[in-house]
PDB file of C-alpha atoms and ligand atoms in Angstrom:
ATOM      1  CA  MET A   1      -0.831  25.374 -20.757  1.00 76.00           C
ATOM      2  CA  ASN A   2      -3.865  23.088 -20.842  1.00 75.00           C
ATOM      3  CA  GLY A   3      -5.778  21.665 -17.860  1.00 79.00           C
ATOM      4  CA  ASN A   4      -3.546  18.592 -17.643  1.00 74.00           C
ATOM      5  CA  HIS A   5      -0.516  20.810 -17.106  1.00 78.00           C
ATOM      6  CA  ALA A   6      -2.391  23.109 -14.745  1.00 80.00           C
ATOM      7  CA  GLN A   7      -2.962  20.054 -12.557  1.00 76.00           C
ATOM      8  CA  LEU A   8       0.403  18.312 -12.896  1.00 83.00           C
ATOM      9  CA  CYS A   9       3.015  21.078 -13.000  1.00 85.00           C
ATOM     10  CA  PRO A  10       2.189  22.736  -9.628  1.00 88.00           C
ATOM     11  CA  SER A  11       1.732  19.358  -7.859  1.00 90.00           C
ATOM     12  CA  PRO A  12       4.032  18.107  -5.068  1.00 92.00           C
ATOM     13  CA  GLU A  13       4.535  14.880  -7.044  1.00 94.00           C
ATOM     14  CA  TRP A  14       5.905  16.791 -10.043  1.00 91.00           C
ATOM     15  CA  ALA A  15       8.094  18.955  -7.810  1.00 94.00           C
ATOM     16  CA  ALA A  16       9.518  15.806  -6.201  1.00 95.00           C
ATOM     17  CA  HIS A  17      10.233  14.295  -9.633  1.00 95.00           C
ATOM     18  CA  ILE A  18      12.051  17.415 -10.825  1.00 96.00           C
ATOM     19  CA  GLN A  19      13.854  18.182  -7.561  1.00 97.00           C
ATOM     20  CA  ASP A  20      14.792  14.686  -6.397  1.00 96.00           C
ATOM     21  CA  GLU A  21      15.301  12.808  -9.668  1.00 95.00           C
ATOM     22  CA  VAL A  22      15.900  15.111 -12.635  1.00 97.00           C
ATOM     23  CA  LEU A  23      17.985  17.924 -11.148  1.00 97.00           C
ATOM     24  CA  PRO A  24      20.457  15.800  -9.163  1.00 97.00           C
ATOM     25  CA  SER A  25      21.195  13.677 -12.227  1.00 96.00           C
ATOM     26  CA  LEU A  26      22.047  16.860 -14.165  1.00 97.00           C
ATOM     27  CA  THR A  27      23.803  18.963 -11.547  1.00 95.00           C
ATOM     28  CA  GLN A  28      26.239  16.170 -10.689  1.00 91.00           C
ATOM     29  CA  HIS A  29      27.773  16.828 -14.138  1.00 83.00           C
ATOM     30  CA  ALA A  30      27.704  20.621 -13.981  1.00 95.00           C
ATOM     31  CA  ASP A  31      29.147  23.487 -11.973  1.00 96.00           C
ATOM     32  CA  LEU A  32      26.206  25.901 -11.759  1.00 98.00           C
ATOM     33  CA  GLY A  33      28.367  28.790 -10.512  1.00 98.00           C
ATOM     34  CA  ASP A  34      26.914  31.892  -8.836  1.00 98.00           C
ATOM     35  CA  ASP A  35      24.592  33.261 -11.506  1.00 98.00           C
ATOM     36  CA  MET A  36      22.025  30.991 -13.098  1.00 98.00           C
ATOM     37  CA  LEU A  37      19.211  31.549 -15.582  1.00 98.00           C
ATOM     38  CA  GLU A  38      16.196  29.255 -15.754  1.00 98.00           C
ATOM     39  CA  ILE A  39      13.971  29.495 -18.822  1.00 98.00           C
ATOM     40  CA  GLY A  40      10.298  28.481 -18.713  1.00 98.00           C
ATOM     41  CA  PRO A  41      10.001  27.924 -14.942  1.00 98.00           C
ATOM     42  CA  GLY A  42       6.197  27.566 -14.987  1.00 97.00           C
ATOM     43  CA  PRO A  43       5.009  27.110 -11.396  1.00 96.00           C
ATOM     44  CA  GLY A  44       8.618  26.782 -10.226  1.00 97.00           C
ATOM     45  CA  ALA A  45       9.294  23.110  -9.511  1.00 97.00           C
ATOM     46  CA  ALA A  46      12.971  23.474 -10.455  1.00 98.00           C
ATOM     47  CA  THR A  47      13.238  27.077  -9.260  1.00 98.00           C
ATOM     48  CA  GLU A  48      12.593  26.074  -5.683  1.00 96.00           C
ATOM     49  CA  ARG A  49      15.593  23.736  -5.595  1.00 97.00           C
ATOM     50  CA  LEU A  50      17.956  25.688  -7.835  1.00 98.00           C
ATOM     51  CA  ARG A  51      17.671  28.891  -5.849  1.00 98.00           C
ATOM     52  CA  HIS A  52      19.412  27.123  -2.968  1.00 97.00           C
ATOM     53  CA  GLU A  53      22.263  25.984  -5.220  1.00 97.00           C
ATOM     54  CA  VAL A  54      23.321  29.365  -6.658  1.00 98.00           C
ATOM     55  CA  LYS A  55      23.764  32.898  -5.354  1.00 98.00           C
ATOM     56  CA  ARG A  56      21.428  34.532  -7.872  1.00 98.00           C
ATOM     57  CA  LEU A  57      18.743  32.868  -9.982  1.00 98.00           C
ATOM     58  CA  THR A  58      17.016  34.712 -12.823  1.00 98.00           C
ATOM     59  CA  VAL A  59      13.936  33.066 -14.327  1.00 98.00           C
ATOM     60  CA  VAL A  60      12.370  34.047 -17.649  1.00 98.00           C
ATOM     61  CA  GLU A  61       8.752  33.012 -18.150  1.00 98.00           C
ATOM     62  CA  VAL A  62       6.620  33.956 -21.159  1.00 97.00           C
ATOM     63  CA  ASP A  63       3.287  33.386 -19.411  1.00 97.00           C
ATOM     64  CA  ALA A  64       2.555  36.623 -17.570  1.00 98.00           C
ATOM     65  CA  ALA A  65       0.231  34.987 -15.026  1.00 97.00           C
ATOM     66  CA  ALA A  66       2.810  32.308 -14.129  1.00 97.00           C
ATOM     67  CA  ALA A  67       5.559  34.933 -13.949  1.00 98.00           C
ATOM     68  CA  GLY A  68       3.406  37.095 -11.669  1.00 98.00           C
ATOM     69  CA  LYS A  69       2.837  34.220  -9.243  1.00 97.00           C
ATOM     70  CA  LEU A  70       6.560  33.482  -9.111  1.00 98.00           C
ATOM     71  CA  ALA A  71       7.380  37.154  -8.584  1.00 98.00           C
ATOM     72  CA  SER A  72       5.045  37.260  -5.562  1.00 98.00           C
ATOM     73  CA  ARG A  73       6.385  34.014  -4.161  1.00 97.00           C
ATOM     74  CA  TYR A  74      10.033  35.012  -4.501  1.00 98.00           C
ATOM     75  CA  ARG A  75       9.826  38.698  -3.578  1.00 98.00           C
ATOM     76  CA  ASP A  76      12.920  39.721  -1.554  1.00 97.00           C
ATOM     77  CA  THR A  77      14.776  36.490  -2.292  1.00 98.00           C
ATOM     78  CA  ASN A  78      17.691  35.650  -4.583  1.00 98.00           C
ATOM     79  CA  VAL A  79      15.248  34.932  -7.439  1.00 98.00           C
ATOM     80  CA  GLU A  80      14.594  37.604 -10.072  1.00 98.00           C
ATOM     81  CA  VAL A  81      11.543  36.946 -12.230  1.00 98.00           C
ATOM     82  CA  VAL A  82      11.480  38.322 -15.786  1.00 98.00           C
ATOM     83  CA  THR A  83       8.336  38.178 -17.908  1.00 98.00           C
ATOM     84  CA  GLY A  84       9.258  37.527 -21.526  1.00 98.00           C
ATOM     85  CA  SER A  85      10.372  35.000 -24.099  1.00 98.00           C
ATOM     86  CA  ALA A  86      13.603  33.067 -23.828  1.00 98.00           C
ATOM     87  CA  ALA A  87      13.892  33.621 -27.570  1.00 98.00           C
ATOM     88  CA  GLU A  88      14.683  37.304 -26.930  1.00 98.00           C
ATOM     89  CA  LEU A  89      16.623  37.616 -23.704  1.00 98.00           C
ATOM     90  CA  ALA A  90      17.434  41.111 -22.473  1.00 97.00           C
ATOM     91  CA  ALA A  91      20.555  39.962 -20.595  1.00 98.00           C
ATOM     92  CA  PRO A  92      23.936  40.977 -22.050  1.00 98.00           C
ATOM     93  CA  ASP A  93      26.297  38.411 -23.571  1.00 98.00           C
ATOM     94  CA  GLY A  94      28.039  36.200 -21.031  1.00 98.00           C
ATOM     95  CA  SER A  95      25.758  37.094 -18.091  1.00 98.00           C
ATOM     96  CA  PHE A  96      25.288  33.644 -16.587  1.00 98.00           C
ATOM     97  CA  ASP A  97      27.448  30.789 -15.329  1.00 98.00           C
ATOM     98  CA  SER A  98      24.685  28.309 -16.072  1.00 98.00           C
ATOM     99  CA  VAL A  99      21.286  28.024 -17.738  1.00 98.00           C
ATOM    100  CA  GLY A 100      18.539  25.492 -17.018  1.00 98.00           C
ATOM    101  CA  SER A 101      15.624  24.424 -19.208  1.00 98.00           C
ATOM    102  CA  PHE A 102      13.267  21.795 -17.816  1.00 98.00           C
ATOM    103  CA  THR A 103      10.229  20.319 -19.593  1.00 96.00           C
ATOM    104  CA  MET A 104      10.089  23.548 -21.560  1.00 96.00           C
ATOM    105  CA  LEU A 105      11.391  23.195 -25.102  1.00 97.00           C
ATOM    106  CA  HIS A 106       8.545  20.934 -26.272  1.00 94.00           C
ATOM    107  CA  HIS A 107       6.193  23.847 -25.485  1.00 94.00           C
ATOM    108  CA  VAL A 108       7.948  25.979 -28.096  1.00 96.00           C
ATOM    109  CA  PRO A 109       5.920  25.712 -31.309  1.00 95.00           C
ATOM    110  CA  THR A 110       8.610  25.518 -34.008  1.00 96.00           C
ATOM    111  CA  LEU A 111      12.075  24.058 -34.468  1.00 96.00           C
ATOM    112  CA  ALA A 112      13.302  27.492 -35.552  1.00 97.00           C
ATOM    113  CA  LEU A 113      12.078  29.100 -32.344  1.00 98.00           C
ATOM    114  CA  GLN A 114      13.596  26.311 -30.250  1.00 98.00           C
ATOM    115  CA  ASN A 115      16.920  26.923 -32.033  1.00 97.00           C
ATOM    116  CA  GLN A 116      16.601  30.667 -31.447  1.00 98.00           C
ATOM    117  CA  ILE A 117      16.122  29.987 -27.732  1.00 98.00           C
ATOM    118  CA  LEU A 118      19.163  27.685 -27.649  1.00 98.00           C
ATOM    119  CA  ALA A 119      21.165  30.366 -29.498  1.00 98.00           C
ATOM    120  CA  GLU A 120      20.102  32.942 -26.919  1.00 98.00           C
ATOM    121  CA  VAL A 121      21.124  30.543 -24.148  1.00 98.00           C
ATOM    122  CA  PHE A 122      24.557  30.208 -25.780  1.00 98.00           C
ATOM    123  CA  ARG A 123      24.873  33.994 -26.085  1.00 98.00           C
ATOM    124  CA  VAL A 124      24.048  34.755 -22.440  1.00 98.00           C
ATOM    125  CA  LEU A 125      26.283  31.999 -21.050  1.00 98.00           C
ATOM    126  CA  ARG A 126      29.761  33.092 -20.029  1.00 98.00           C
ATOM    127  CA  PRO A 127      32.631  31.289 -21.752  1.00 98.00           C
ATOM    128  CA  GLY A 128      32.918  27.909 -20.022  1.00 98.00           C
ATOM    129  CA  GLY A 129      29.323  28.161 -18.796  1.00 98.00           C
ATOM    130  CA  VAL A 130      26.948  25.209 -18.872  1.00 98.00           C
ATOM    131  CA  LEU A 131      23.438  24.452 -20.094  1.00 98.00           C
ATOM    132  CA  ILE A 132      21.530  21.735 -18.253  1.00 98.00           C
ATOM    133  CA  GLY A 133      18.177  20.555 -19.482  1.00 98.00           C
ATOM    134  CA  SER A 134      15.489  17.931 -19.502  1.00 97.00           C
ATOM    135  CA  ASP A 135      12.438  17.318 -21.611  1.00 96.00           C
ATOM    136  CA  SER A 136       9.678  14.822 -22.179  1.00 93.00           C
ATOM    137  CA  LEU A 137      10.097  12.246 -24.921  1.00 93.00           C
ATOM    138  CA  ALA A 138       7.582  11.967 -27.748  1.00 74.00           C
ATOM    139  CA  SER A 139       4.858   9.359 -27.218  1.00 79.00           C
ATOM    140  CA  ASN A 140       1.163   8.885 -27.979  1.00 84.00           C
ATOM    141  CA  GLY A 141       0.370   9.436 -24.324  1.00 79.00           C
ATOM    142  CA  LEU A 142       2.298  12.702 -24.223  1.00 78.00           C
ATOM    143  CA  HIS A 143       0.595  13.825 -27.420  1.00 82.00           C
ATOM    144  CA  HIS A 144      -2.849  13.244 -25.848  1.00 79.00           C
ATOM    145  CA  PHE A 145      -1.717  14.954 -22.648  1.00 79.00           C
ATOM    146  CA  HIS A 146      -1.082  18.089 -24.757  1.00 82.00           C
ATOM    147  CA  GLU A 147      -4.527  18.235 -26.356  1.00 80.00           C
ATOM    148  CA  GLY A 148      -5.239  21.879 -27.133  1.00 76.00           C
ATOM    149  CA  ASP A 149      -1.686  22.849 -26.161  1.00 80.00           C
ATOM    150  CA  THR A 150       1.658  23.187 -27.962  1.00 81.00           C
ATOM    151  CA  TYR A 151       3.325  19.814 -28.530  1.00 86.00           C
ATOM    152  CA  ASN A 152       6.676  19.925 -30.307  1.00 89.00           C
ATOM    153  CA  PRO A 153       8.932  17.312 -28.664  1.00 92.00           C
ATOM    154  CA  ILE A 154      12.691  17.330 -29.137  1.00 95.00           C
ATOM    155  CA  GLU A 155      14.140  14.556 -31.294  1.00 94.00           C
ATOM    156  CA  PRO A 156      17.038  13.308 -29.122  1.00 95.00           C
ATOM    157  CA  ALA A 157      19.168  12.123 -32.056  1.00 93.00           C
ATOM    158  CA  GLY A 158      19.021  15.565 -33.663  1.00 96.00           C
ATOM    159  CA  LEU A 159      19.763  17.531 -30.514  1.00 97.00           C
ATOM    160  CA  LEU A 160      23.491  16.811 -30.585  1.00 97.00           C
ATOM    161  CA  ALA A 161      23.925  18.382 -34.034  1.00 97.00           C
ATOM    162  CA  ARG A 162      21.691  21.315 -33.122  1.00 97.00           C
ATOM    163  CA  LEU A 163      23.741  22.122 -30.036  1.00 98.00           C
ATOM    164  CA  GLN A 164      27.040  21.603 -31.874  1.00 98.00           C
ATOM    165  CA  THR A 165      25.935  23.886 -34.691  1.00 98.00           C
ATOM    166  CA  LEU A 166      25.247  26.646 -32.185  1.00 98.00           C
ATOM    167  CA  GLY A 167      28.776  26.289 -30.813  1.00 98.00           C
ATOM    168  CA  PHE A 168      28.285  24.116 -27.727  1.00 98.00           C
ATOM    169  CA  GLU A 169      30.921  21.505 -26.859  1.00 98.00           C
ATOM    170  CA  LYS A 170      31.347  18.734 -24.268  1.00 97.00           C
ATOM    171  CA  ILE A 171      27.744  17.699 -24.877  1.00 97.00           C
ATOM    172  CA  THR A 172      26.093  14.830 -23.018  1.00 97.00           C
ATOM    173  CA  ILE A 173      22.682  13.573 -24.096  1.00 97.00           C
ATOM    174  CA  VAL A 174      20.948  10.874 -22.069  1.00 97.00           C
ATOM    175  CA  VAL A 175      17.681   9.130 -22.872  1.00 97.00           C
ATOM    176  CA  ASP A 176      16.354   7.193 -19.909  1.00 94.00           C
ATOM    177  CA  GLY A 177      12.623   7.651 -19.740  1.00 93.00           C
ATOM    178  CA  ILE A 178      13.081  11.348 -20.341  1.00 96.00           C
ATOM    179  CA  LEU A 179      15.611  13.373 -22.331  1.00 97.00           C
ATOM    180  CA  LYS A 180      18.429  14.976 -20.363  1.00 97.00           C
ATOM    181  CA  PHE A 181      21.238  17.094 -21.731  1.00 97.00           C
ATOM    182  CA  VAL A 182      24.325  18.951 -20.553  1.00 98.00           C
ATOM    183  CA  ALA A 183      26.299  21.192 -22.929  1.00 98.00           C
ATOM    184  CA  HIS A 184      29.108  23.682 -22.396  1.00 98.00           C
ATOM    185  CA  LYS A 185      30.021  26.959 -24.049  1.00 98.00           C
ATOM    186  CA  PRO A 186      33.710  26.744 -24.939  1.00 98.00           C
ATOM    187  CA  ALA A 187      35.968  28.550 -22.491  1.00 97.00           C
ATOM    188  CA  GLY A 188      37.522  31.666 -23.960  1.00 81.00           C
ATOM    189  CA  GLN A 189      34.803  32.113 -26.567  1.00 62.00           C
ATOM    190  CA  SER A 190      32.439  35.052 -26.288  1.00 55.00           C
ATOM    191  CA  SER A 191      30.379  34.616 -29.437  1.00 52.00           C
ATOM    192  CA  ARG A 192      29.524  31.906 -31.938  1.00 53.00           C
ATOM    193  CA  GLY A 193      32.521  30.871 -34.010  1.00 47.00           C
ATOM    194  CA  ALA A 194      34.690  33.687 -32.652  1.00 44.00           C
ATOM    195  CA  GLU A 195      37.647  31.376 -32.201  1.00 46.00           C
ATOM    196  CA  SER A 196      36.699  28.641 -34.616  1.00 46.00           C
ATOM    197  CA  SER A 197      39.618  26.865 -36.188  1.00 46.00           C
ATOM    198  CA  GLY A 198      40.142  24.109 -38.700  1.00 46.00           C
ATOM    199  CA  PRO A 199      39.640  23.854 -42.449  1.00 50.00           C
ATOM    200  CA  SER A 200      37.678  26.611 -44.144  1.00 48.00           C
TER     201      SER A 200
HETATM  202  C1  SAM B 301       5.484  22.411 -19.114  1.00 54.50           C
HETATM  203  S1  SAM B 301       5.955  23.933 -18.408  1.00 54.50           S
HETATM  204  C2  SAM B 301       7.389  23.426 -17.488  1.00 54.50           C
HETATM  205  C3  SAM B 301       7.559  24.223 -16.241  1.00 54.50           C
HETATM  206  C4  SAM B 301       8.767  23.848 -15.383  1.00 54.50           C
HETATM  207  N1  SAM B 301      10.017  24.108 -16.073  1.00 54.50           N
HETATM  208  C5  SAM B 301       8.704  22.427 -14.944  1.00 54.50           C
HETATM  209  O1  SAM B 301       9.507  21.595 -15.391  1.00 54.50           O
HETATM  210  O2  SAM B 301       7.852  22.113 -14.125  1.00 54.50           O
HETATM  211  C6  SAM B 301       6.669  24.867 -19.750  1.00 54.50           C
HETATM  212  C7  SAM B 301       6.838  26.333 -19.402  1.00 54.50           C
HETATM  213  O3  SAM B 301       7.608  26.966 -20.416  1.00 54.50           O
HETATM  214  C8  SAM B 301       7.064  28.247 -20.633  1.00 54.50           C
HETATM  215  N2  SAM B 301       7.493  28.739 -21.951  1.00 54.50           N
HETATM  216  C9  SAM B 301       7.100  28.303 -23.171  1.00 54.50           C
HETATM  217  N3  SAM B 301       7.703  29.002 -24.137  1.00 54.50           N
HETATM  218  C10 SAM B 301       8.504  29.909 -23.517  1.00 54.50           C
HETATM  219  C11 SAM B 301       9.393  30.923 -23.984  1.00 54.50           C
HETATM  220  N4  SAM B 301       9.560  31.152 -25.284  1.00 54.50           N
HETATM  221  N5  SAM B 301      10.059  31.652 -23.072  1.00 54.50           N
HETATM  222  C12 SAM B 301       9.910  31.435 -21.746  1.00 54.50           C
HETATM  223  N6  SAM B 301       9.072  30.504 -21.247  1.00 54.50           N
HETATM  224  C13 SAM B 301       8.373  29.744 -22.120  1.00 54.50           C
HETATM  225  C14 SAM B 301       5.560  28.035 -20.520  1.00 54.50           C
HETATM  226  O4  SAM B 301       4.843  29.240 -20.337  1.00 54.50           O
HETATM  227  C15 SAM B 301       5.504  27.096 -19.322  1.00 54.50           C
HETATM  228  O5  SAM B 301       5.438  27.808 -18.123  1.00 54.50           O
END
């Protein structure tokens, strides 16, 4: 992440935004269950609230330095920190009741890799499990904020089809200053298209 992120993401103001505004607006539509996965936690703004809402929280962070800091901070708690990419999750199919992705996907450099991450999220969710997410919306200001960093914002209108194609259902997409989304893995379905029906 660039210097702008290094300043903003660990700040109390950002934590308050994520914890008091973004998360409540998402979790009111979702049963997080006991086992949750958070992808791209960064300095842990969402982690700190979510860990009180579930029994076990696993976080997967690709930046080894950020993951190391989280591992120290959450040693001997209900948070397990994994260093690695959300595009290649080690967890078995159906491991989690819920998955969270906050301000993360626009840091993934290609559409294909974003889709691979969303496919991995679908795979590791249990049938009936839920994905909750938020992301920044494209703007000139956001583009400048990412100078020297990855900037690949999600196109809200295309997200519905992307999630549907992967197999998600009961999808809610909200654009109100930021992008928020909630999507469910169909109950009784363990892998993509396993119980698909309809015309062939
Ligand atoms: C802008 S930060 C957001 C951090 C936090 N979720 C928040 O909202 O404050 C994006 C984070 O996603 C992480 N990230 C990017 N690509 C990733 C990937 N493929 N797998 C896991 N984490 C990734 C980055 O290293 C960074 O920590």
